PDB file of C-alpha atoms in Angstrom:
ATOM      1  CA  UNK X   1      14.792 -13.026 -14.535  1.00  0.00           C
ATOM      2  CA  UNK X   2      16.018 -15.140 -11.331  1.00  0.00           C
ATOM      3  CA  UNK X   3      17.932 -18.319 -11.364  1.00  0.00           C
ATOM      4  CA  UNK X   4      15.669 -21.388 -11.879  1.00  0.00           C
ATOM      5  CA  UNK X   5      17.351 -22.324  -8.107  1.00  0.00           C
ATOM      6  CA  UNK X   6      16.735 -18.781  -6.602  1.00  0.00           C
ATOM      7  CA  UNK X   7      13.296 -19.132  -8.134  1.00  0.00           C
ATOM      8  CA  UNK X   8      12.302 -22.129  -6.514  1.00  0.00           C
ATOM      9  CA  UNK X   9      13.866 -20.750  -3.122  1.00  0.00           C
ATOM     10  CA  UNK X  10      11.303 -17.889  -3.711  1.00  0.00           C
ATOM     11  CA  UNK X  11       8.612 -19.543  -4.227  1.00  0.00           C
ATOM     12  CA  UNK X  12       9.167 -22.231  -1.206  1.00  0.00           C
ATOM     13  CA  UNK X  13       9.622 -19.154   0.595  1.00  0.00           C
ATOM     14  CA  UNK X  14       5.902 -17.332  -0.327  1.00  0.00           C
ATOM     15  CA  UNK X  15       4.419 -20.842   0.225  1.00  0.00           C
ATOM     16  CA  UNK X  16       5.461 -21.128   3.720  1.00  0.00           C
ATOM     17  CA  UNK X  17       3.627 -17.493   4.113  1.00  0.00           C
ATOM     18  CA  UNK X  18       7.656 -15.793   4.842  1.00  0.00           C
ATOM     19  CA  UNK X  19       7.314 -12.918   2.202  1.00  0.00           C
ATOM     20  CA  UNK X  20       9.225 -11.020   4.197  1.00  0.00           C
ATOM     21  CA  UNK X  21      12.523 -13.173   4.196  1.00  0.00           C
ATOM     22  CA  UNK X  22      11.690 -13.705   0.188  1.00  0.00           C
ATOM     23  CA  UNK X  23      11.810 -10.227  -0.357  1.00  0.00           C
ATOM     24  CA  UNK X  24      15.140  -9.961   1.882  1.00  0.00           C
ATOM     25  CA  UNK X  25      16.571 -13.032  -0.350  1.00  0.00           C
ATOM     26  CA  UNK X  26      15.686 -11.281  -3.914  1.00  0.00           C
ATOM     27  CA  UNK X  27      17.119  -7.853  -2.491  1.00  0.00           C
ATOM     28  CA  UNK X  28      20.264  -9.873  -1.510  1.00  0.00           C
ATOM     29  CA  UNK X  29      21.020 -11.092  -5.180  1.00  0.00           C
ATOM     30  CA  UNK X  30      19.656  -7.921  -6.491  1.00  0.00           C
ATOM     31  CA  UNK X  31      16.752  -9.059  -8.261  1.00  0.00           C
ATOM     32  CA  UNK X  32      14.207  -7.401  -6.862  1.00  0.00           C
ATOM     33  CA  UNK X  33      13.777  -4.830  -9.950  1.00  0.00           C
ATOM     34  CA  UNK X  34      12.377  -7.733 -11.869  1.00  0.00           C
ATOM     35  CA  UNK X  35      10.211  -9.456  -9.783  1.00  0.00           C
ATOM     36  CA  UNK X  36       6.397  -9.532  -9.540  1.00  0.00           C
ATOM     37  CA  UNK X  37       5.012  -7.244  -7.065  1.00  0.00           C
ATOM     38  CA  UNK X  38       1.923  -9.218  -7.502  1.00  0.00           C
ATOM     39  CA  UNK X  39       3.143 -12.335  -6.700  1.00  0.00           C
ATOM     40  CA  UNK X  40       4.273 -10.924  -3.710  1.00  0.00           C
ATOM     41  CA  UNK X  41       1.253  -8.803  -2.876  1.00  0.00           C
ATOM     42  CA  UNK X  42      -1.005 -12.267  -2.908  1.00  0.00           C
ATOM     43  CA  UNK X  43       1.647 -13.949  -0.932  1.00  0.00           C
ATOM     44  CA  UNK X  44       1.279 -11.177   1.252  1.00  0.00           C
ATOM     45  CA  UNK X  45      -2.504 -10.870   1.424  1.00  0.00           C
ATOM     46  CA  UNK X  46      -2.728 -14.735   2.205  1.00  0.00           C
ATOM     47  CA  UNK X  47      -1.596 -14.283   5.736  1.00  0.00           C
ATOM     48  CA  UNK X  48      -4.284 -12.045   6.452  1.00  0.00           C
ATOM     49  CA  UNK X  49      -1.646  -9.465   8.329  1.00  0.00           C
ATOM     50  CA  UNK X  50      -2.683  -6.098   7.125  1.00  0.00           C
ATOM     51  CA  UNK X  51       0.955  -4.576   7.928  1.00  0.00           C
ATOM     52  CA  UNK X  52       3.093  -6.984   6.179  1.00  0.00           C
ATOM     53  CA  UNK X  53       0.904  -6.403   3.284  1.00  0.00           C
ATOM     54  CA  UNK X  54       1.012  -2.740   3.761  1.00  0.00           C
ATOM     55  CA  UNK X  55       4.802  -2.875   4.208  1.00  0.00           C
ATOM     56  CA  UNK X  56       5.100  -4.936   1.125  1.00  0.00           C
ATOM     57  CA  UNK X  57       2.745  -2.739  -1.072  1.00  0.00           C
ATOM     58  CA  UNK X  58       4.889   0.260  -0.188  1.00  0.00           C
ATOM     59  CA  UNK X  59       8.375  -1.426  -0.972  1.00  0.00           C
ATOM     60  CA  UNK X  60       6.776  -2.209  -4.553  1.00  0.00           C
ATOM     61  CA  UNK X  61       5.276   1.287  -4.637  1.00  0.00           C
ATOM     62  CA  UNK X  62       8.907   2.893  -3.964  1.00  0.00           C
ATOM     63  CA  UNK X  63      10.575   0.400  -6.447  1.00  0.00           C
ATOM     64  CA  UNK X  64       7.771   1.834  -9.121  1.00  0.00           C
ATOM     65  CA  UNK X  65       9.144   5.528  -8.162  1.00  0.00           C
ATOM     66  CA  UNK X  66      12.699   4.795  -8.312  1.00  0.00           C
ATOM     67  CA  UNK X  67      12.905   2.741 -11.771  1.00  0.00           C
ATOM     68  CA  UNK X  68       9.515   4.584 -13.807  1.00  0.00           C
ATOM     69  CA  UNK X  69       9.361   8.116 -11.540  1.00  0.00           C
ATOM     70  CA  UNK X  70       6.134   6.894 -10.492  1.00  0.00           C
ATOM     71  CA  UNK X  71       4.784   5.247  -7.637  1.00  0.00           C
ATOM     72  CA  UNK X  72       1.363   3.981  -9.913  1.00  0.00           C
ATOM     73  CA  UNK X  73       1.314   0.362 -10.604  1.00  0.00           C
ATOM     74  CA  UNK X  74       1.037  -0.911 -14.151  1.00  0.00           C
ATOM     75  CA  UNK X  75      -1.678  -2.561 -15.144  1.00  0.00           C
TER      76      UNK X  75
END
């Protein structure tokens, strides 16, 4: 779990449709093997942009592979 601070950056972040720079922000205090993928993928299907939601499904799908040895999303 993230900082109640770095949470709130986060989430300032997604609101203002930058899920890319809130995704570089969690890698850069190494949270990003806790966070929601799908609060990121609806952040990320919000703007509409089919690549930044493809490039964020894929960094969730290779997080999946590298911590469960599975690319599959839980329900």
């Amino acid at each position: 779990r993230l900082s109640t601070a770095n949470d709130e950056i986060v989430e300032v972040l997604l609101s203002k449709h930058q899920v890319l720079a809130a995704l570089r922000f969690i890698r850069g205090i190494g949270g990003h093997d806790n966070i929601s993928a799908r609060k990121f993928l609806d952040a990320a299907k919000q703007t509409e942009d089919n690549m930044l939601f493809y490039t964020i499904f894929r960094f969730f799908e290779q997080r999946n592979q590298r911590l469960r040895g599975n690319p599959n999303f839980t329900p």
